[in-house]
Amino acid sequence: RREDIGRRLDQIRDPRRGVGVDADGIPDIEWIDIPAGSVTLETDVHETFAVAPFRIARYPVTWHQYLAFVQAKDGFNDPENWIGLAEPPEAPGETRWGFMNHPAINVSWYDAMAFCRWLGRRMALGDGEQIRLPTEWEWQWVAQGGGAAREYPWGAEWNPARANANEAGIGRTTAVGMYPLGAPEPWPVLDLAGNISEWCLNEYEQPDRTGLDGEASRVLRGGSW
C-alpha cells in the first residue's frame, strides 16, 4: 500500500530529492520549470489571466522542510519574515501523524507566506527572483497541464487510484508523491488533486488582488484526503 511505502521511506529519512533538507538545513525543493500561457478562471466573470514562466515545487512542502523554518533562528520567530503580515501565532501548528515526509498541515496563509520569505532569504536568490505562493491561475495552469482544459490533472474522468482523496479510504495524509500517475502531463508536479489543499497568493472574492493588505480570505486549490 502507498501508505506503508511512505512510512518505510520516512523510517530511512526519505532520500527522495525534494522531500527533505540539505546539509545546511535548507529545504531541498525540487523545482519544475513551467512555461508561459494563459488561464480563464471559472469565476462569475470568467476572467483570463496571463501566466509568465515560473517554477513550482514538485511536491507540497513536507513537515521536514517546514520544521526547518520553525526551528531556524532566522525562521518562524524572526519578525523580518512577518513584515506586513498578521502577527505570528504563539506556536506553529501541530505536527499530526508524526511523519516527516508528509505534507505540512495546520499552516495558515500567513505561515506559508513567512515560510516562503525565509526560504527565499536562505537560498540567496538572484536579482528579480523571489519565492512566493503561486497565484490561482498559475496553480490551475499547472494542474491542467497547460492549455488542455482538463477536469482533473490526468484527464476528464475521476480516478481514485491517482490521488489521496476520500475515496482512497486512508483518512489522513500520506507521504508526498505517492500517486505519480496523478501528475498533470507533461509536468511531474504531484498531489494537486489529493493529500492536502494548497494556498494560493490571491484573494478569494477578488482573484486579481494579490496584495498583503487586509484580511480577505485567500484561495485554496486542490483536493485533500
XYZ file of C-alpha atoms in Angstrom:
225
model
C 0.000 0.000 0.000
C 1.100 3.556 -0.680
C 0.676 4.466 2.975
C 3.068 1.702 4.048
C 5.631 2.652 1.401
C 5.579 6.229 2.667
C 6.130 5.108 6.252
C 9.072 2.936 5.270
C 10.614 5.822 3.368
C 10.165 8.005 6.448
C 12.000 5.430 8.566
C 15.090 5.849 6.363
C 14.786 9.661 6.290
C 13.139 9.620 2.873
C 16.067 10.107 0.447
C 13.976 11.359 -2.465
C 15.037 14.707 -3.848
C 12.595 17.471 -2.950
C 11.316 15.878 0.265
C 13.855 16.776 2.958
C 16.535 19.366 3.641
C 20.137 19.724 2.517
C 23.299 19.626 4.630
C 22.798 23.284 5.571
C 19.254 22.707 6.789
C 17.662 24.400 3.781
C 14.602 22.700 2.242
C 15.713 20.653 -0.738
C 12.951 21.797 -3.069
C 12.857 20.145 -6.495
C 11.781 22.922 -8.837
C 9.863 22.237 -12.050
C 10.039 24.783 -14.886
C 6.640 25.885 -16.186
C 6.281 27.799 -19.480
C 4.097 30.832 -20.151
C 0.434 30.648 -21.059
C -2.983 31.948 -20.068
C -5.810 30.674 -17.884
C -9.503 31.522 -17.639
C -10.753 31.130 -14.081
C -14.279 29.848 -13.533
C -15.378 32.929 -11.615
C -18.573 34.929 -12.115
C -16.921 36.932 -14.883
C -14.610 34.193 -16.237
C -11.501 36.354 -16.134
C -8.493 35.366 -18.219
C -5.053 35.777 -16.668
C -1.677 35.715 -18.379
C 0.870 33.322 -16.889
C 4.551 34.233 -17.123
C 7.181 31.458 -16.989
C 7.833 30.326 -13.426
C 8.989 27.381 -11.344
C 6.940 25.345 -8.896
C 7.844 22.711 -6.317
C 7.314 19.134 -7.419
C 5.847 18.206 -4.033
C 3.932 20.082 -1.347
C 6.172 21.353 1.455
C 6.813 18.490 3.881
C 6.942 18.572 7.655
C 10.704 18.047 7.462
C 11.025 21.186 5.365
C 8.550 23.283 7.325
C 10.112 22.357 10.666
C 13.460 23.593 9.331
C 11.777 27.011 9.125
C 10.185 26.640 12.565
C 13.459 25.673 14.240
C 15.808 28.076 12.427
C 16.997 31.122 14.384
C 16.095 33.305 11.404
C 12.857 31.419 10.743
C 9.426 31.316 12.370
C 10.345 33.590 15.277
C 12.180 36.209 13.190
C 9.959 39.322 12.820
C 11.508 40.068 9.423
C 9.606 37.140 7.923
C 6.303 38.590 9.116
C 6.560 42.221 7.959
C 3.199 43.282 6.535
C 1.544 40.040 7.616
C -0.593 39.218 10.630
C 1.177 38.762 13.931
C 2.734 35.292 14.130
C 0.938 32.797 16.374
C 2.474 31.852 19.694
C 3.431 28.463 18.306
C 3.356 26.733 14.905
C 0.647 24.238 14.011
C 0.595 20.712 15.360
C 2.584 18.033 13.539
C -0.133 15.428 13.108
C 0.673 11.771 12.448
C 4.381 12.322 13.050
C 5.837 11.570 9.619
C 8.409 13.986 8.251
C 7.718 13.125 4.602
C 4.019 14.001 4.883
C 2.855 17.449 3.732
C 2.788 20.161 6.389
C -0.743 20.883 7.628
C -2.271 23.282 10.170
C -0.402 26.018 8.291
C -2.186 29.341 7.772
C -1.799 31.529 4.698
C 0.373 33.852 6.790
C 2.544 30.942 7.946
C 3.010 29.877 4.334
C 3.951 33.405 3.273
C 6.505 33.692 6.092
C 7.989 30.311 5.109
C 8.402 31.495 1.511
C 10.168 34.670 2.647
C 12.531 32.714 4.863
C 13.319 30.197 2.130
C 13.988 32.972 -0.364
C 16.468 34.593 2.023
C 18.213 31.299 2.746
C 18.564 30.385 -0.922
C 20.286 33.667 -1.855
C 18.195 34.254 -4.962
C 19.337 36.302 -7.923
C 18.118 39.768 -8.896
C 14.408 39.835 -9.629
C 13.823 36.365 -8.191
C 11.559 35.561 -5.276
C 9.878 32.592 -3.660
C 6.161 33.033 -3.057
C 2.881 31.186 -3.180
C 1.510 30.576 -6.679
C -1.411 32.624 -7.849
C -4.616 30.714 -8.504
C -4.109 30.997 -12.262
C -0.541 29.735 -12.022
C -1.746 26.790 -9.945
C -4.518 25.997 -12.430
C -2.157 26.297 -15.405
C -0.001 23.596 -13.823
C -2.931 21.423 -12.724
C -4.475 21.325 -16.198
C -1.138 20.598 -17.861
C -1.014 23.860 -19.782
C -3.607 24.561 -22.431
C -5.621 21.362 -22.014
C -8.854 22.203 -20.169
C -8.944 19.021 -18.101
C -11.356 18.365 -15.274
C -8.565 16.647 -13.331
C -4.775 16.796 -13.706
C -4.735 13.451 -15.550
C -7.842 13.847 -17.723
C -11.629 14.126 -17.863
C -12.632 11.280 -15.541
C -12.087 10.941 -11.790
C -9.747 8.070 -10.863
C -9.406 7.275 -7.130
C -6.122 5.479 -7.795
C -4.476 8.774 -8.760
C -4.993 10.890 -5.635
C -5.231 10.563 -1.860
C -8.834 11.704 -1.642
C -11.749 10.469 0.452
C -12.353 7.572 -1.936
C -8.903 6.175 -1.134
C -10.163 5.294 2.341
C -6.908 6.229 4.084
C -8.439 9.020 6.123
C -5.274 11.060 6.605
C -2.302 12.432 4.702
C 0.246 10.176 3.057
C 3.877 10.813 2.196
C 4.137 13.290 -0.665
C 4.393 11.905 -4.178
C 2.758 8.531 -3.557
C 0.418 8.948 -6.536
C 2.752 9.573 -9.509
C 0.015 8.838 -12.064
C -1.864 11.852 -10.722
C 0.639 14.292 -12.237
C -0.561 16.635 -14.999
C 1.312 15.730 -18.167
C 3.789 16.986 -19.233
C 4.885 18.230 -15.792
C 5.776 15.923 -12.859
C 4.059 18.071 -10.219
C 2.332 15.863 -7.663
C -0.514 15.863 -5.119
C -2.523 18.534 -6.917
C -5.803 16.615 -6.662
C -5.324 14.969 -3.289
C -3.434 14.699 0.001
C -3.782 18.371 1.013
C -5.275 21.557 -0.404
C -2.769 24.283 -1.224
C -2.708 28.007 -0.510
C -2.611 30.469 -3.391
C -1.425 34.074 -3.292
C -4.598 35.860 -4.367
C -7.855 36.757 -2.647
C -10.932 34.553 -2.997
C -13.582 37.205 -3.624
C -11.377 39.365 -5.863
C -8.986 36.979 -7.633
C -6.967 39.759 -9.261
C -5.877 41.081 -5.853
C -2.591 39.663 -4.576
C -1.534 42.341 -2.086
C -0.824 41.688 1.578
C -3.145 44.370 2.929
C -6.435 43.468 4.546
C -7.749 40.237 5.981
C -9.631 38.912 2.963
C -9.973 35.154 2.547
C -7.335 33.624 0.302
C -7.742 30.887 -2.279
C -7.215 27.207 -1.531
C -6.947 24.864 -4.513
C -6.675 21.137 -4.967
C -8.225 18.133 -3.293
C -7.271 16.709 0.080
C -7.623 13.455 1.972
